[in-house]
Amino acid sequence: MSRQEIESFQSEQLVRSVAQAAKSPYYASKFKDFGVEPGDIRSRSDIGKLPFTTKEDLRLSYPTGMLAVDPELVVRMHTSSGTTGKPTAIFHTREDVENWAELMARCIHMAGCTAKDIFQNMSGYGLFTGGLGLHYGAERLGMWVIPAGAGNTARQILLIRDFHVTAVHATPSYAMHVAERMLEGDDPKSLGLKYGFFGAEPYTEEMRRKLEELYGLKVFNSYGLSEMNGPGVAFECPQQNGMHIWEDSYYVEIINPETLQPVPEGEVGELVLTTLRRTAMPIIRYRTRDLTRFVVGDCPCGRRHARIDRMLGRSDDMLIIRGVNVFPSQIEEVIMRHKWLGGNYVIRLSKKEALDQMTVQVELAKGAFDGSVESLRNQRAELARQLREQVGFSVNIEVAEPGSLPASEGKAKRVIDERE
Ligand code: AMP
Ligand code: ZN
């Protein structure tokens, strides 16, 4: 689609989507309270007339207050992972499920996969959207799909090898864990994987490079959230420079979370999304709390759907330590530069005499310790220096044996806050 085609399609779909949302009890009253009627929305330029939707709205409307169709038309529901409280339920009609599969197939195809590829989904199935979401998309493309699910690392490796899997989907933290388990007696490169679709949690460019080197594959960042179906919202093309966000299905805004006004193009703000094609449960101007920016300019791949940058984090992920704002990604970036360290880490926050303390727990990479305590001490001092430079205060470092920190099968829990 050209820009013009995308934008006129967005206008049509926004009008439809708002009218559809108004059929749900929750939006009917929310629009009324806000003083807006579906008829006030005539094109995409009217988006600012609509109220935002927050996680709190989803909680208030739980379980079915935002359902906009006869329950008979619902064929599926999912929930968000509920890492920040009670889960929220999302509903789909048959057509919604088909559209989602089409978006997901589009992502996988964009990466370069075809029906000839063999795909293993290492993501949890069930209510979590990373299972069925990727599954339906890959099947739509005609791929041979192995629904391995999460965990059971030895079996994952066995299946990849025996069935000559070429593409996998996982969280980056789990993909790292699998690679490191293999390094105990084998080489992840020997698996012959070509494509890694890694997402569902934030990770840095440095983590991507490390995964690419370990496996010898190409990593495609995959972004989505259950409120917007799940995966299939934004995905990288082979340029690996920002994720194309499917604007025929989502209206995209990036706002300043304080003023709620759009940020200047290219600046970081909160991503706000409106579903344009969903019928069972349209969501209007959803405040994702994810922080990103538009990648300015046309993508050399030729697609005209906007690109968003790798997530900087969530606004509620930001740590305030001794009054300094720190994102876990800033710590990850430094750790990944150190070849003597593995890919897993934990950030622990505690208090000592009323002063915040940050301890970063890292693991030695397999075979990295050459027996010289002296060189280990130097490497550690260099890590401490770089972390201090990154955050502006001293950080304690604990170096653990390879494989000794808790590994995750899904979204990693990177921060443990014991300051209370
Ligand atoms: P869920 O509620 O389980 O669907 O989780 C959605 C959330 O996961 C998003 O709002 C993001 O905070 C996070 N997420 C998903 N994909 C990515 C990604 N590629 N990079 C960073 N964060 C992500
Ligand atoms: Zn592109």
Coordinates of C-alpha atoms and ligand atoms in Angstrom, one line a residue:
M1 CA 0.0 0.0 0.0
S2 CA 1.1 3.6 -0.7
R3 CA 0.9 6.2 2.1
Q4 CA -2.2 7.6 0.5
E5 CA -3.9 4.1 0.3
I6 CA -3.0 3.4 3.9
E7 CA -4.3 6.7 5.1
S8 CA -7.6 6.6 3.3
F9 CA -8.1 3.0 4.4
Q10 CA -7.4 4.2 8.0
S11 CA -10.1 6.9 7.8
E12 CA -12.7 4.4 6.6
Q13 CA -11.8 1.8 9.2
L14 CA -11.6 4.3 12.1
V15 CA -15.2 5.4 11.4
R16 CA -16.3 1.8 11.3
S17 CA -14.3 0.9 14.4
V18 CA -15.7 3.7 16.5
A19 CA -19.2 2.9 15.5
Q20 CA -18.6 -0.8 16.4
A21 CA -17.0 0.1 19.8
A22 CA -20.1 2.1 20.7
K23 CA -22.1 -1.1 20.6
S24 CA -20.3 -2.3 23.7
P25 CA -21.8 -1.1 27.0
Y26 CA -18.5 0.2 28.2
Y27 CA -17.7 2.5 25.2
A28 CA -21.3 3.5 24.9
S29 CA -21.2 5.1 28.3
K30 CA -17.5 6.2 28.0
F31 CA -18.2 8.1 24.7
K32 CA -21.3 9.7 26.3
D33 CA -19.4 10.8 29.4
F34 CA -16.7 12.2 27.1
G35 CA -19.2 14.1 25.0
V36 CA -18.4 12.4 21.7
E37 CA -20.6 10.5 19.3
P38 CA -19.6 8.0 16.7
G39 CA -21.0 10.4 14.1
D40 CA -18.4 13.0 15.1
I41 CA -15.6 10.8 13.7
R42 CA -15.4 11.3 9.9
S43 CA -11.7 10.6 9.2
R44 CA -8.4 9.7 10.8
S45 CA -7.8 13.4 11.5
D46 CA -10.7 13.2 14.1
I47 CA -8.7 10.8 16.3
G48 CA -8.0 13.5 18.9
K49 CA -11.7 13.8 19.6
L50 CA -11.8 10.3 21.1
P51 CA -11.0 9.4 24.7
F52 CA -8.0 7.3 25.6
T53 CA -8.4 3.7 26.9
T54 CA -6.2 2.5 29.7
K55 CA -5.5 -0.8 31.5
E56 CA -7.8 0.5 34.2
D57 CA -10.7 0.7 31.7
L58 CA -10.1 -2.9 30.7
R59 CA -10.2 -3.9 34.4
L60 CA -13.4 -1.9 35.0
S61 CA -15.1 -3.5 32.0
Y62 CA -13.9 -7.0 33.0
P63 CA -15.2 -9.5 32.1
T64 CA -17.3 -8.6 29.1
G65 CA -18.1 -4.9 29.3
M66 CA -16.2 -4.1 26.1
L67 CA -17.7 -6.9 24.1
A68 CA -19.3 -5.3 21.0
V69 CA -21.0 -8.3 19.4
D70 CA -23.5 -11.0 20.3
P71 CA -21.6 -13.5 22.5
E72 CA -22.6 -16.2 19.9
L73 CA -20.2 -14.6 17.4
V74 CA -17.2 -15.0 19.7
V75 CA -14.9 -17.8 18.8
R76 CA -11.9 -17.1 21.0
M77 CA -10.6 -15.2 24.0
H78 CA -7.2 -14.5 25.3
T79 CA -5.9 -12.6 28.3
S80 CA -2.9 -10.4 28.9
S81 CA -0.1 -11.9 30.8
G82 CA -1.2 -10.1 33.9
T83 CA 2.3 -9.2 35.1
T84 CA 0.9 -5.9 36.4
G85 CA -2.2 -7.2 38.2
K86 CA -5.5 -8.9 37.2
P87 CA -5.5 -10.2 33.7
T88 CA -7.7 -8.5 31.1
A89 CA -9.8 -10.5 28.6
I90 CA -9.9 -9.9 24.9
F91 CA -12.5 -11.4 22.5
H92 CA -12.4 -12.4 18.8
T93 CA -14.9 -13.3 16.1
R94 CA -14.0 -15.7 13.4
E95 CA -13.0 -12.9 11.1
D96 CA -10.9 -11.3 13.9
V97 CA -9.0 -14.5 14.2
E98 CA -8.5 -14.7 10.5
N99 CA -7.3 -11.1 10.2
W100 CA -4.9 -11.7 13.0
A101 CA -3.5 -14.8 11.3
E102 CA -3.1 -12.8 8.1
L103 CA -1.1 -10.1 9.9
M104 CA 1.1 -12.7 11.5
A105 CA 1.6 -14.4 8.2
R106 CA 2.6 -11.1 6.7
C107 CA 5.3 -10.6 9.4
I108 CA 6.7 -14.1 8.9
H109 CA 6.7 -13.7 5.2
M110 CA 8.4 -10.3 5.5
A111 CA 11.2 -11.9 7.3
G112 CA 11.8 -14.1 4.3
C113 CA 10.1 -17.4 5.2
T114 CA 7.9 -19.4 2.9
A115 CA 5.9 -22.6 3.0
K116 CA 9.2 -24.4 2.6
D117 CA 10.3 -23.4 6.1
I118 CA 9.8 -25.5 9.2
F119 CA 8.7 -23.5 12.2
Q120 CA 8.9 -24.4 15.8
N121 CA 6.9 -22.3 18.3
M122 CA 8.7 -22.3 21.6
S123 CA 6.2 -20.0 23.2
G124 CA 3.6 -20.9 25.8
Y125 CA 0.2 -21.9 24.4
G126 CA -3.1 -21.3 26.2
L127 CA -4.3 -17.8 27.2
F128 CA -0.9 -16.3 26.3
T129 CA -1.1 -15.0 22.7
G130 CA 2.4 -15.9 21.6
G131 CA 1.3 -19.6 21.2
L132 CA -1.8 -19.6 19.0
G133 CA -1.0 -16.2 17.5
L134 CA 2.2 -17.3 15.8
H135 CA 0.8 -20.7 15.2
Y136 CA -2.2 -19.5 13.1
G137 CA 0.1 -17.1 11.2
A138 CA 2.7 -19.7 10.3
E139 CA 0.0 -22.2 9.3
R140 CA -1.6 -19.5 7.1
L141 CA 1.7 -19.2 5.3
G142 CA 1.7 -22.9 4.8
M143 CA 4.7 -23.6 7.0
W144 CA 5.3 -26.9 8.7
V145 CA 4.5 -26.0 12.3
I146 CA 5.7 -27.7 15.4
P147 CA 3.7 -26.4 18.4
A148 CA 6.5 -27.3 20.9
G149 CA 5.2 -24.8 23.6
A150 CA 7.5 -23.4 26.3
G151 CA 10.1 -25.2 28.3
N152 CA 11.6 -28.7 28.1
T153 CA 14.8 -27.4 26.6
A154 CA 16.2 -30.8 25.8
R155 CA 13.1 -31.7 23.7
Q156 CA 13.2 -28.3 22.0
I157 CA 16.7 -29.0 20.8
L158 CA 15.9 -32.5 19.8
L159 CA 12.9 -31.4 17.7
I160 CA 14.8 -28.6 16.0
R161 CA 17.5 -31.0 15.0
D162 CA 15.4 -34.0 14.0
F163 CA 13.0 -32.0 11.9
H164 CA 15.5 -29.5 10.4
V165 CA 13.6 -26.6 11.8
T166 CA 14.6 -23.3 10.1
A167 CA 12.6 -20.7 12.1
V168 CA 11.8 -20.5 15.8
H169 CA 9.7 -18.1 18.0
A170 CA 10.6 -17.5 21.6
T171 CA 11.3 -14.8 24.1
P172 CA 14.9 -13.5 23.7
S173 CA 15.6 -14.6 27.3
Y174 CA 14.5 -18.2 26.6
A175 CA 16.3 -18.3 23.3
M176 CA 19.5 -17.2 25.2
H177 CA 18.9 -20.0 27.8
V178 CA 18.5 -22.7 25.1
A179 CA 21.8 -21.5 23.4
E180 CA 23.7 -21.5 26.7
R181 CA 22.4 -25.0 27.6
M182 CA 23.7 -26.2 24.2
L183 CA 27.1 -24.6 24.8
E184 CA 27.6 -27.1 27.6
G185 CA 28.6 -29.7 25.1
D186 CA 27.5 -28.6 21.7
D187 CA 27.3 -25.6 19.4
P188 CA 23.9 -23.9 18.8
K189 CA 25.1 -23.1 15.3
S190 CA 25.0 -26.8 14.5
L191 CA 21.1 -26.6 14.6
G192 CA 21.1 -24.8 11.3
L193 CA 18.4 -22.3 12.3
K194 CA 18.0 -19.3 9.9
Y195 CA 15.3 -17.1 11.5
G196 CA 14.6 -16.2 15.1
F197 CA 11.4 -14.4 15.9
F198 CA 12.1 -13.0 19.3
G199 CA 9.8 -10.7 21.3
A200 CA 7.1 -10.4 24.0
E201 CA 9.6 -8.7 26.2
P202 CA 12.1 -5.9 25.8
Y203 CA 15.7 -6.6 24.8
T204 CA 18.6 -4.5 23.5
E205 CA 20.4 -4.4 20.1
E206 CA 23.4 -5.9 22.0
M207 CA 21.3 -8.9 23.1
R208 CA 20.1 -9.3 19.5
R209 CA 23.7 -9.4 18.2
K210 CA 24.7 -11.9 20.9
L211 CA 21.9 -14.2 19.9
E212 CA 22.7 -13.9 16.2
E213 CA 26.3 -14.8 16.9
L214 CA 25.5 -17.7 19.1
Y215 CA 23.0 -19.3 16.7
G216 CA 24.3 -18.0 13.4
L217 CA 20.7 -16.9 12.5
K218 CA 19.0 -13.6 11.8
V219 CA 16.9 -12.2 14.6
F220 CA 13.6 -10.4 13.9
N221 CA 12.1 -8.3 16.7
S222 CA 8.4 -9.1 17.2
Y223 CA 6.2 -6.7 19.1
G224 CA 2.6 -7.1 20.2
L225 CA 0.2 -7.1 23.1
S226 CA -2.8 -9.1 23.8
E227 CA -5.0 -5.9 23.9
M228 CA -4.1 -5.5 20.2
N229 CA -4.5 -9.3 19.5
G230 CA -1.0 -10.2 20.5
P231 CA 2.0 -10.7 18.2
G232 CA 1.6 -9.4 14.7
V233 CA 1.3 -5.7 15.6
A234 CA 4.8 -4.7 14.5
F235 CA 7.7 -6.8 13.2
E236 CA 11.1 -6.2 11.6
C237 CA 11.8 -6.5 7.9
P238 CA 15.3 -7.8 6.8
Q239 CA 16.6 -4.2 7.1
Q240 CA 16.4 -4.7 10.9
N241 CA 16.0 -1.0 11.4
G242 CA 12.8 -0.6 13.3
M243 CA 9.6 -2.6 13.2
H244 CA 6.9 -2.0 10.6
I245 CA 3.7 -1.5 12.3
W246 CA 0.6 -2.6 10.3
E247 CA -1.2 0.7 10.0
D248 CA -4.1 -0.8 8.0
S249 CA -5.0 -2.6 11.2
Y250 CA -3.8 -0.2 13.9
Y251 CA -3.9 3.6 14.1
V252 CA -0.6 4.6 15.7
E253 CA 0.1 7.6 17.9
I254 CA 3.2 8.4 20.1
I255 CA 2.3 10.8 22.9
N256 CA 4.0 12.5 25.8
P257 CA 2.5 10.6 28.8
E258 CA 2.2 13.8 30.8
T259 CA 0.7 16.2 28.4
L260 CA -1.0 13.5 26.3
Q261 CA -0.1 15.4 23.2
P262 CA 1.8 13.8 20.2
V263 CA 5.6 14.1 20.6
P264 CA 7.5 15.6 17.7
E265 CA 8.2 13.0 15.0
G266 CA 11.2 10.8 16.0
E267 CA 11.1 11.6 19.7
V268 CA 10.4 9.0 22.4
G269 CA 7.0 8.7 23.9
E270 CA 4.2 6.3 24.8
L271 CA 2.8 4.2 22.1
V272 CA -1.0 4.6 21.7
L273 CA -2.9 2.2 19.4
T274 CA -6.4 1.9 18.1
T275 CA -7.7 -1.3 16.5
L276 CA -9.0 -0.6 13.0
R277 CA -10.2 -4.1 11.9
R278 CA -11.4 -5.8 15.1
T279 CA -15.1 -6.4 15.5
A280 CA -15.7 -8.4 18.7
M281 CA -13.8 -5.9 20.8
P282 CA -12.5 -2.7 19.3
I283 CA -10.2 -0.7 21.5
I284 CA -9.8 3.0 21.0
R285 CA -6.6 4.9 21.7
Y286 CA -5.1 2.3 24.0
R287 CA -2.3 3.6 26.1
T288 CA 0.2 0.7 25.9
R289 CA 2.7 2.2 28.4
D290 CA 5.4 1.0 26.0
L291 CA 8.0 3.6 25.1
T292 CA 9.3 4.0 21.6
R293 CA 9.7 6.5 18.7
F294 CA 8.9 6.6 15.0
V295 CA 11.9 5.7 12.8
V296 CA 11.9 8.7 10.5
G297 CA 12.2 8.3 6.7
D298 CA 11.3 5.6 4.2
C299 CA 12.4 2.0 4.7
P300 CA 14.7 0.8 1.9
C301 CA 12.6 -2.4 1.7
G302 CA 9.8 -0.4 0.0
R303 CA 7.1 -0.9 2.6
R304 CA 5.3 2.2 3.5
H305 CA 3.9 1.2 6.9
A306 CA 5.6 3.3 9.6
R307 CA 8.4 1.9 11.6
I308 CA 8.7 2.0 15.4
D309 CA 12.0 1.6 17.3
R310 CA 12.8 -1.2 19.6
M311 CA 11.0 -0.6 22.9
L312 CA 13.0 1.4 25.3
G313 CA 10.9 -0.2 28.1
R314 CA 7.6 0.4 29.7
S315 CA 6.9 3.5 31.5
D316 CA 6.2 1.4 34.6
D317 CA 9.5 -0.5 34.1
M318 CA 11.5 2.6 34.9
L319 CA 13.5 2.3 38.1
I320 CA 14.2 5.2 40.3
I321 CA 17.4 4.6 42.2
R322 CA 18.8 7.4 44.4
G323 CA 16.6 9.7 42.4
V324 CA 18.1 8.6 39.1
N325 CA 15.9 7.2 36.4
V326 CA 17.3 3.9 35.1
F327 CA 15.8 1.5 32.6
P328 CA 16.8 -2.2 32.8
S329 CA 17.8 -2.0 29.1
Q330 CA 20.6 0.4 30.0
I331 CA 22.1 -2.3 32.2
E332 CA 21.6 -5.0 29.7
E333 CA 23.3 -3.0 27.0
V334 CA 26.5 -2.9 29.1
I335 CA 26.4 -6.5 30.1
M336 CA 26.0 -7.7 26.5
R337 CA 29.3 -6.0 25.5
H338 CA 31.2 -8.3 27.8
K339 CA 32.1 -11.5 26.0
W340 CA 33.2 -13.2 29.3
L341 CA 29.6 -13.0 30.5
G342 CA 26.6 -15.1 29.6
G343 CA 23.3 -13.7 28.5
N344 CA 21.3 -14.0 31.7
Y345 CA 21.3 -11.4 34.4
V346 CA 19.2 -10.1 37.4
I347 CA 19.0 -6.6 38.8
R348 CA 18.5 -6.5 42.6
L349 CA 17.5 -3.4 44.5
S350 CA 17.9 -3.1 48.2
K351 CA 18.4 -0.4 50.9
K352 CA 21.5 0.1 53.0
E353 CA 21.2 2.8 55.6
A354 CA 18.4 4.5 53.8
L355 CA 20.4 4.5 50.6
D356 CA 19.3 2.6 47.5
Q357 CA 21.7 -0.1 46.4
M358 CA 21.8 -1.8 43.0
T359 CA 23.3 -5.2 42.6
V360 CA 23.7 -6.7 39.2
Q361 CA 24.0 -10.5 39.2
V362 CA 25.7 -11.9 36.1
E363 CA 26.9 -15.3 35.0
L364 CA 30.3 -16.2 33.6
A365 CA 30.1 -17.4 30.0
K366 CA 30.8 -21.1 29.6
G367 CA 34.6 -21.6 29.3
A368 CA 35.3 -17.9 29.9
F369 CA 37.2 -18.3 33.2
D370 CA 40.8 -19.1 32.3
G371 CA 41.8 -19.8 35.9
S372 CA 43.3 -16.4 36.5
V373 CA 41.7 -14.6 39.4
E374 CA 43.7 -11.5 38.3
S375 CA 42.1 -11.3 34.9
L376 CA 38.6 -12.0 36.4
R377 CA 39.2 -9.1 38.8
N378 CA 40.2 -6.8 36.0
Q379 CA 37.2 -7.7 33.8
R380 CA 34.9 -7.2 36.7
A381 CA 36.4 -3.8 37.5
E382 CA 35.9 -2.7 33.9
L383 CA 32.2 -3.8 34.1
A384 CA 31.8 -1.8 37.3
R385 CA 33.3 1.2 35.7
Q386 CA 31.1 1.0 32.6
L387 CA 27.9 0.5 34.7
R388 CA 28.8 3.4 36.8
E389 CA 29.3 5.5 33.7
Q390 CA 26.0 4.4 32.4
V391 CA 23.8 5.1 35.4
G392 CA 25.9 7.7 37.4
F393 CA 26.3 5.8 40.7
S394 CA 28.2 2.7 41.8
V395 CA 26.7 -0.7 41.1
N396 CA 27.6 -3.8 43.0
I397 CA 28.4 -6.8 40.9
E398 CA 28.0 -10.5 41.7
V399 CA 29.5 -13.0 39.3
A400 CA 27.9 -16.4 39.4
E401 CA 28.7 -19.8 37.7
P402 CA 27.3 -20.4 34.2
G403 CA 23.7 -21.5 34.4
S404 CA 23.2 -20.6 38.1
L405 CA 20.7 -17.7 37.8
P406 CA 17.0 -18.6 37.4
A407 CA 16.2 -19.0 33.7
S408 CA 12.8 -18.1 32.2
E409 CA 10.7 -20.0 29.7
G410 CA 8.6 -17.0 28.9
K411 CA 9.0 -13.4 29.9
A412 CA 12.1 -12.9 32.1
K413 CA 11.8 -11.3 35.5
R414 CA 14.9 -9.1 35.4
V415 CA 14.3 -6.8 38.4
I416 CA 13.9 -7.9 42.0
D417 CA 13.1 -4.9 44.2
E418 CA 13.7 -5.5 47.9
R419 CA 13.7 -1.9 49.0
E420 CA 10.4 -2.1 51.0
Ligands
AMP1 P1 1.0 -9.3 26.9 O1 0.0 -8.5 27.8 O2 1.3 -10.6 27.5 O3 0.4 -9.4 25.6 O4 2.3 -8.4 26.9 C1 2.4 -7.3 26.1 C2 3.6 -6.5 26.5 O5 4.8 -7.2 26.3 C3 3.8 -5.2 25.7 O6 2.9 -4.2 26.1 C4 5.2 -4.9 25.9 O7 5.4 -4.3 27.1 C5 5.9 -6.3 26.0 N1 6.4 -6.6 24.6 C6 5.9 -7.4 23.7 N2 6.7 -7.5 22.6 C7 7.8 -6.7 22.9 C8 9.0 -6.4 22.2 N3 9.3 -6.9 21.0 N4 9.9 -5.6 22.8 C9 9.6 -5.1 24.0 N5 8.5 -5.3 24.7 C10 7.6 -6.2 24.2
ZN2 ZN 11.3 -2.3 5.8

